[in-house]
C-alpha cells in the first residue's frame, strides 16, 4: 500500500498489467522498444521509449506486441485507429504531443469521428499516450500542452493525471475504455514519486479529485499545475487563506459537478493551466463557472496560464513562461485582497 | 464472394455472374443517383464511381466479409462490390435513419464494418494508414484475411501514401494498395500533379511488386488482384496495383468537366468496362446475352426498389444527434449550455 | 458605394487587387485554377476553386502566380511558409479547414513559431484562406469550424468575416500583414450579397464591429452567427429587448475593449459560436468577460453553440446541430426573464 | 563559399582550405559541446553532427548566402557549413541573448536567415516542404539560387518526404534533397524502418536522378552535389542524393547507444571523414600537414573563444519572453490575465 513508484513506473506498470490481462493490447510507437532488427538485441530493447517509460515491455511481451514504428506518425496512429476498430486494443505512443501536427487527421477526422459517422456501428478502443509540457528546456516544438485541441474535438476523451497513483489508474481505465482516449504525460513529472498500489485498479473518467480542501477559494489546476497550486496553497494558508484544489483528471468528460460545488462553497475560482491562454482548458473551465456557477461567484474568475507566446528555449525565459506558485498567490490575493487579511 | 481458384485466363460462370451483377449494380446505382441528384433532392457532395466498376469488382471478387477494404470519397462502388446492401446505401445517401450509418455519414462516409467495408472517406489519402491497421489486425490475429486500400491518382501524392505503403512493406502486412488512376484529381491531371511516370513505378520505393493494369478490363484486374491476394495471404507482404481508368461523370455532381478532352467519348463507349465484359462473356461462351440482359433488368429493378426504400424511410430523430459520439455515455444537450 | 457583391466576389476581388498591387503575392492551392497542363486550358481555369471563389485569377495573373498544387497539404502549406519567409507574400488556400489534419505541423510548428524561434529575425507574411462551417450537408469531415485551434496557437492571427464588406477589407489587410493569418470563409456565406466599395481598403485587425446597437444584452457572434444573432435580435426587439451584436471579426487579436464596453453597458453576455463547445472561441470570450468584465455582469454568461458531437450528414440533424435564432432568443430569455417583460 | 567551377577529381587549394576548415569547425564544435554537455551546464536536447561533416561541407561548398538550406534536429553542422558565426551559435546553445536566435531557439532551432540557413528543425521531416518553398521563391524571383534540404534516414519515411520531393519535381524547382543516412533514426535501424534498399532508389518515384555516395568522402559528396547544383541552377529540377554516413555520438547526448555494433569502431578511426580528407589533401599535395595542423590549432582556438563568448553572455531579459511573436504588436502580459 505504501509502495512508492515514480510516475514513469506507474505508467509502465499500467501498460504491463493491461497487456497481461488482454492479448489484444499492443503498443506502437517510435523506439518504444528501440533496436528492432538489431541482431544482438532481439527481445532486448535499445531504449524502451525516449524517456525510458516503456522499458522492459519488449522483454516480457515481445516484438509482436511492442512495435517500433518508422517516423510516420500519420501512418502508425492511423493504423492504430483501424487496428482498434477491427479487434485490437492498441496503445499508440505519440512521443511528444507537439507531433500531433503530423497526424491530426488520423485522430480528429478518422479516429474521433469513426463511430459517429458509422452510426454507432463501430468503436475505437485506442489509447494515445503522449508527452507534453514545458520546463524541460526542450523549446518551442517539444514543450507544448495541447490538450485543448483534443478536448475541443467530440469523440475523444482527454486524460491528464497529476500523480503516479492517478496515472496508473487512469491509464488502465483508458486502455480498457472503448473510446479513443488521449492520455497526457507531463515529461517533468516522470521522476516524481508517489504511493501506487500493486495490481489492477481503474479510476473512472469524469471524476475530479480534490487534492486539497479549503473554504476560501477554488483552484482548478491541470496536470502538473496541481503541484504548483499546492505550493501556492501552502503559502496562502500562512496568510489565513485556505484554497481548495480541484484536479479534474479528465478534461473530457469534465466533472462539472465537483468544480461547481467547490465554487459554491468558496465563491471564488482560479484556473491554473500551463497551456497558452486563448481557447484553452482554462477558458473552458472559467466559462463553465461563469455560466452554471455564476450565482456562486463573489469575485472575477482568474486564470493563471502561460502567456500567448511559443515556449522559449532559454531557461531564464522558460522559467517565467510557466505559472508559478507566486503568480497563483498574486491572483488569489487580487480577488480576496479586500476581504481577507494577507 | 469467397476465395477461389480460377483457371488462367477465365472465370467460372458462377464467378462471372457475381462479377457482372456487381458491375451492373454499381453502374445502375450511380446512374440513378446522378439522375436523382439532378432533381435537387439529394443533399451534400456526391462523387460517382460509374466507369470504374471493373476495379472494385475485380478486387473484391477475391474477398469475403472477413477481409477489409478502405475506400475514398468515391465510395459507392467499393461498398457494392464488398456486398453492402443497396437499400441501406441509398437510404444513407438520402440521409435517412434506415441508412447504413443511420443517415449520419452520407455518401462520403458510407460504411459497413460487418461487411468489412471500413468506410468511404472524405479525406483524400485517409485510407492508407487505415488499411495498414486492418492488415495489422489480420497479421496479429492470424486471420488469413487481407485489407485492400483503394485510392485515387490524386491521393498518390499525399504523404499517407508513402507512410502507409512503407509500413505495410516493412511488416509484410497483407495489404493491397489499389490505385484507381482515372487521370484526374478533381480538375487536375495525373501527369501534372504526379512526378512519376506511373503509380506502379512507385512500388520500387518500397521494394514491393508494382503492376499497371487496364482498369477497364475486369479480368485483367481480377488476375492482378489474385497474385496480390495470394502474396498477402501467404505472408509475403503488400502489392501495389495501378488500374488505369476513367470516370464517366464529373469529379462530383455539378462539375462542368471542361478539363476533359476527346478521350471522354471513347471511354463512354468502346472502352466501357461493362460493355467489354459483356462481349468477353458472350464471346467466350461463359454466359449468354439473354442471361446478361436479364440480370440487367433485375438490377435496374433492385435499384428502383432501393430508391423507393430510401424515399419512404424516416428521417433521423432529433435525439440521434447526440448519440454515437462515445460508447460509454451520451453527449448532453449542449446547444444552449 | 452601393455596388453589391457576393461574399465570394468580395474575396476574389481582394485577391485580385492585392496581386495587382504586389508582384510577390501568389496563390497556391488545389484547383485554385484547375486544369493545369491541360492543353486546351492554358491560362483558362477549369474550376477557379472548388466553389468558384478564385475564378478569373489565372486569366489575369497566369499560372506562375495562380498555382495548382498536388493533393499535398503539408507540402504546399509548408512551402508557402518559407516562400513567405524568403520574400514572397503567398496566399495558400486550404480548401476545407478540416484538412488542417494533413498540415497542422506546417502551420503550428513551422509557420507560427518561425519568427519566435529565430529571435525575431524572420517574418512569415502568409495568408491561409480556408472554408469552414456547417449547413452545407457536407458531413463530419467537411463542416467543422476549427478557429479555436488557431486562436490557441501563438504566432497566428485569426480572421473571420461575416459580410462581403468585411471579407474584402479584412482579406486585403491579411495579405499585406506581415504575420501568418488564417482567414476563415463560411461556405454558406459565399452567395450572400452586400455593399462592397471598389478599390483597395483595409480593415485593421483587433477592431470588433458593432453590427447592431442595443442596451439590454450583448451578443458576441462569430462569422455567420452574426446573421443568426441579428434574426434573434429582431425577434427579441419585438419583446422589448434590445440586443447589441458585437462581431469580433478577428479572434486573434481579439478586441477585448469593445466586448467589455458593450457588456458594461448591457450587463449581460451571450456568445454565439457554431463550433463545438469545449475549449472554444465561445468559452474564450465568456472567460474574458468573467474575468475582466465580472463586475459588469448582472446574469450568468450564456453560450449558444453546436453540441459536443461531430457534424451529422442528415439535413434533419444538421439543422438542429447549428445555433438558431430561436436558441439565442431562449438563452436571452433565460437570463433576462426575471427582469424584462417578454 | 561562392559558386565555383572545379576540375574533375580535385579541389583547388582555396576550396580545400575552406572545406577542411569547415569540417574542423564542425568536429571541434561538436566535440566541445559533447564535453560541456557532460558537465551538466547545457540545457535541453542536443544532437551532435560529429562524423557527418563531409556531407554538410561537401554540399555547402557550392552555395553562397543567397542559397538556402533547411536542416534537422542535428543542425550544428549545417549551420557551420553555411557560414554561421560560431560565437552566435554557441551562445544560442547556451540560451543566451547574444545567440543567433537571442536564446529563444536553442540547439534544435538554431537559424540564420541572413546566411540562408532556414533553421534546424525539431520536427523530423519538417524540412522538405520548407525547402520546396525556398526553391519556389528562387524560381519565381529568378534568383538563380538553390535550396538544399538535409534530412535523415529516419525522415525518409515521413509523409513530407514524398510530398516535398514530388512538388519539387513537378515544378522543376532548384531543390536538392540530401539524405544523411547514418544507419539509424534514434535507436531504430534504417534497414528496419525503410522498405527501400537505398534511399536513392526512391528517386524513381519522382522521375529525378538519385545518387548514393560515400558520405564520409567529402570529395565524393562535393562532386555529386556539383551535378545536382548545376541541374538545379539550370532549371532542370531536383536531385536526390543519399550520403552514407555514421554519427560519432549517440542520437542525442545521454544515449547509451546499445543498438550500435562493431562498425562503430571503424567509423571513429579508419572511416573518419576528416582523417580521409587529411590524407587525400596531403597525398595529392594540395596542402601540407603543417598547414592542416595549423588550421586544426586555430579552429580549436576559435571554438574556445566561442565557449568563452557564450559563457560570458547575458541571459535574455524577462521582457523578451513576449517579443517576436508577431511583427505588428507585442504580446501582452497574459501570465495572470
Ligand atoms: C486531404 C484532402 N485534400 C483535398 C480534398 C479535396 N478533394 C476531394 S476529392 C479530391 C480529388 C481526389 O482525386 P483522386 O485521388 O484522383 O480521386 P478521384 O476523385 O479521381 O477518384 C480532392 C482534391 C480532400 N477531400 N482531402
Ligand atoms: C515528427 C517527429 N517525429 C519524431 C521525432 C522524434 N525524433 C527526433 S530525431 C528522431 C530520429 C531521426 O532520425 P534521422 O532522420 O535518421 O536523423 P538522425 O538523427 O539520424 O540524424 C526522432 C524519431 C521528431 N522530432 N519529430
Ligand atoms: Mg483521380
Ligand atoms: Mg539517421
mmCIF file with all atom_site columns, N, CA and C and ligand atoms in Angstrom, chain D residues 52 73-74 152-155 180-186 188 247, ligand 4:
data_model
loop_
_atom_site.group_PDB
_atom_site.id
_atom_site.type_symbol
_atom_site.label_atom_id
_atom_site.label_alt_id
_atom_site.label_comp_id
_atom_site.label_asym_id
_atom_site.label_entity_id
_atom_site.label_seq_id
_atom_site.pdbx_PDB_ins_code
_atom_site.Cartn_x
_atom_site.Cartn_y
_atom_site.Cartn_z
_atom_site.occupancy
_atom_site.B_iso_or_equiv
_atom_site.pdbx_formal_charge
_atom_site.auth_seq_id
_atom_site.auth_comp_id
_atom_site.auth_asym_id
_atom_site.auth_atom_id
_atom_site.pdbx_PDB_model_num
ATOM   1  N  N   . UNK D 1 52  ? 29.639 13.378 -39.492 1.00 0.00 ? 52  UNK D N   1
ATOM   2  C  CA  . UNK D 1 52  ? 28.895 13.567 -40.744 1.00 0.00 ? 52  UNK D CA  1
ATOM   3  C  C   . UNK D 1 52  ? 29.335 14.821 -41.495 1.00 0.00 ? 52  UNK D C   1
ATOM   4  N  N   . UNK D 1 73  ? 17.046 18.406 -36.578 1.00 0.00 ? 73  UNK D N   1
ATOM   5  C  CA  . UNK D 1 73  ? 17.405 18.479 -35.166 1.00 0.00 ? 73  UNK D CA  1
ATOM   6  C  C   . UNK D 1 73  ? 18.931 18.402 -34.979 1.00 0.00 ? 73  UNK D C   1
ATOM   7  N  N   . UNK D 1 74  ? 19.607 17.823 -35.958 1.00 0.00 ? 74  UNK D N   1
ATOM   8  C  CA  . UNK D 1 74  ? 21.073 17.661 -35.878 1.00 0.00 ? 74  UNK D CA  1
ATOM   9  C  C   . UNK D 1 74  ? 21.706 18.748 -36.731 1.00 0.00 ? 74  UNK D C   1
ATOM   10 N  N   . UNK D 1 152 ? 17.437 13.051 -42.519 1.00 0.00 ? 152 UNK D N   1
ATOM   11 C  CA  . UNK D 1 152 ? 17.993 11.774 -42.070 1.00 0.00 ? 152 UNK D CA  1
ATOM   12 C  C   . UNK D 1 152 ? 17.298 10.579 -42.687 1.00 0.00 ? 152 UNK D C   1
ATOM   13 N  N   . UNK D 1 153 ? 17.892 9.423  -42.490 1.00 0.00 ? 153 UNK D N   1
ATOM   14 C  CA  . UNK D 1 153 ? 17.279 8.191  -42.986 1.00 0.00 ? 153 UNK D CA  1
ATOM   15 C  C   . UNK D 1 153 ? 15.938 7.945  -42.305 1.00 0.00 ? 153 UNK D C   1
ATOM   16 N  N   . UNK D 1 154 ? 15.797 8.401  -41.068 1.00 0.00 ? 154 UNK D N   1
ATOM   17 C  CA  . UNK D 1 154 ? 14.513 8.250  -40.388 1.00 0.00 ? 154 UNK D CA  1
ATOM   18 C  C   . UNK D 1 154 ? 13.450 9.114  -41.047 1.00 0.00 ? 154 UNK D C   1
ATOM   19 N  N   . UNK D 1 155 ? 13.808 10.336 -41.393 1.00 0.00 ? 155 UNK D N   1
ATOM   20 C  CA  . UNK D 1 155 ? 12.888 11.282 -42.014 1.00 0.00 ? 155 UNK D CA  1
ATOM   21 C  C   . UNK D 1 155 ? 12.401 10.787 -43.367 1.00 0.00 ? 155 UNK D C   1
ATOM   22 N  N   . UNK D 1 180 ? 21.011 12.075 -45.224 1.00 0.00 ? 180 UNK D N   1
ATOM   23 C  CA  . UNK D 1 180 ? 22.172 11.747 -44.401 1.00 0.00 ? 180 UNK D CA  1
ATOM   24 C  C   . UNK D 1 180 ? 21.849 10.408 -43.763 1.00 0.00 ? 180 UNK D C   1
ATOM   25 N  N   . UNK D 1 181 ? 22.216 9.360  -44.446 1.00 0.00 ? 181 UNK D N   1
ATOM   26 C  CA  . UNK D 1 181 ? 21.868 8.025  -43.960 1.00 0.00 ? 181 UNK D CA  1
ATOM   27 C  C   . UNK D 1 181 ? 22.953 7.517  -43.009 1.00 0.00 ? 181 UNK D C   1
ATOM   28 N  N   . UNK D 1 182 ? 22.712 7.777  -41.741 1.00 0.00 ? 182 UNK D N   1
ATOM   29 C  CA  . UNK D 1 182 ? 23.684 7.350  -40.724 1.00 0.00 ? 182 UNK D CA  1
ATOM   30 C  C   . UNK D 1 182 ? 23.272 6.021  -40.094 1.00 0.00 ? 182 UNK D C   1
ATOM   31 N  N   . UNK D 1 183 ? 22.361 5.344  -40.745 1.00 0.00 ? 183 UNK D N   1
ATOM   32 C  CA  . UNK D 1 183 ? 22.031 3.976  -40.331 1.00 0.00 ? 183 UNK D CA  1
ATOM   33 C  C   . UNK D 1 183 ? 20.967 3.865  -39.263 1.00 0.00 ? 183 UNK D C   1
ATOM   34 N  N   . UNK D 1 184 ? 20.677 4.964  -38.602 1.00 0.00 ? 184 UNK D N   1
ATOM   35 C  CA  . UNK D 1 184 ? 19.707 4.909  -37.504 1.00 0.00 ? 184 UNK D CA  1
ATOM   36 C  C   . UNK D 1 184 ? 18.842 6.163  -37.446 1.00 0.00 ? 184 UNK D C   1
ATOM   37 N  N   . UNK D 1 185 ? 17.607 5.976  -37.087 1.00 0.00 ? 185 UNK D N   1
ATOM   38 C  CA  . UNK D 1 185 ? 16.754 7.062  -36.621 1.00 0.00 ? 185 UNK D CA  1
ATOM   39 C  C   . UNK D 1 185 ? 16.575 6.773  -35.141 1.00 0.00 ? 185 UNK D C   1
ATOM   40 N  N   . UNK D 1 186 ? 17.122 7.611  -34.303 1.00 0.00 ? 186 UNK D N   1
ATOM   41 C  CA  . UNK D 1 186 ? 17.220 7.280  -32.865 1.00 0.00 ? 186 UNK D CA  1
ATOM   42 C  C   . UNK D 1 186 ? 17.847 5.897  -32.739 1.00 0.00 ? 186 UNK D C   1
ATOM   43 N  N   . UNK D 1 188 ? 16.573 3.096  -34.014 1.00 0.00 ? 188 UNK D N   1
ATOM   44 C  CA  . UNK D 1 188 ? 15.942 2.205  -34.986 1.00 0.00 ? 188 UNK D CA  1
ATOM   45 C  C   . UNK D 1 188 ? 16.729 2.180  -36.294 1.00 0.00 ? 188 UNK D C   1
ATOM   46 N  N   . UNK D 1 247 ? 27.082 8.444  -37.245 1.00 0.00 ? 247 UNK D N   1
ATOM   47 C  CA  . UNK D 1 247 ? 27.322 9.534  -36.291 1.00 0.00 ? 247 UNK D CA  1
ATOM   48 C  C   . UNK D 1 247 ? 28.257 9.067  -35.181 1.00 0.00 ? 247 UNK D C   1
HETATM 49 MG MG1 . LIG E 2 .   ? 19.597 8.713  -39.079 1.00 0.00 ? 4   LIG E MG1 1
#
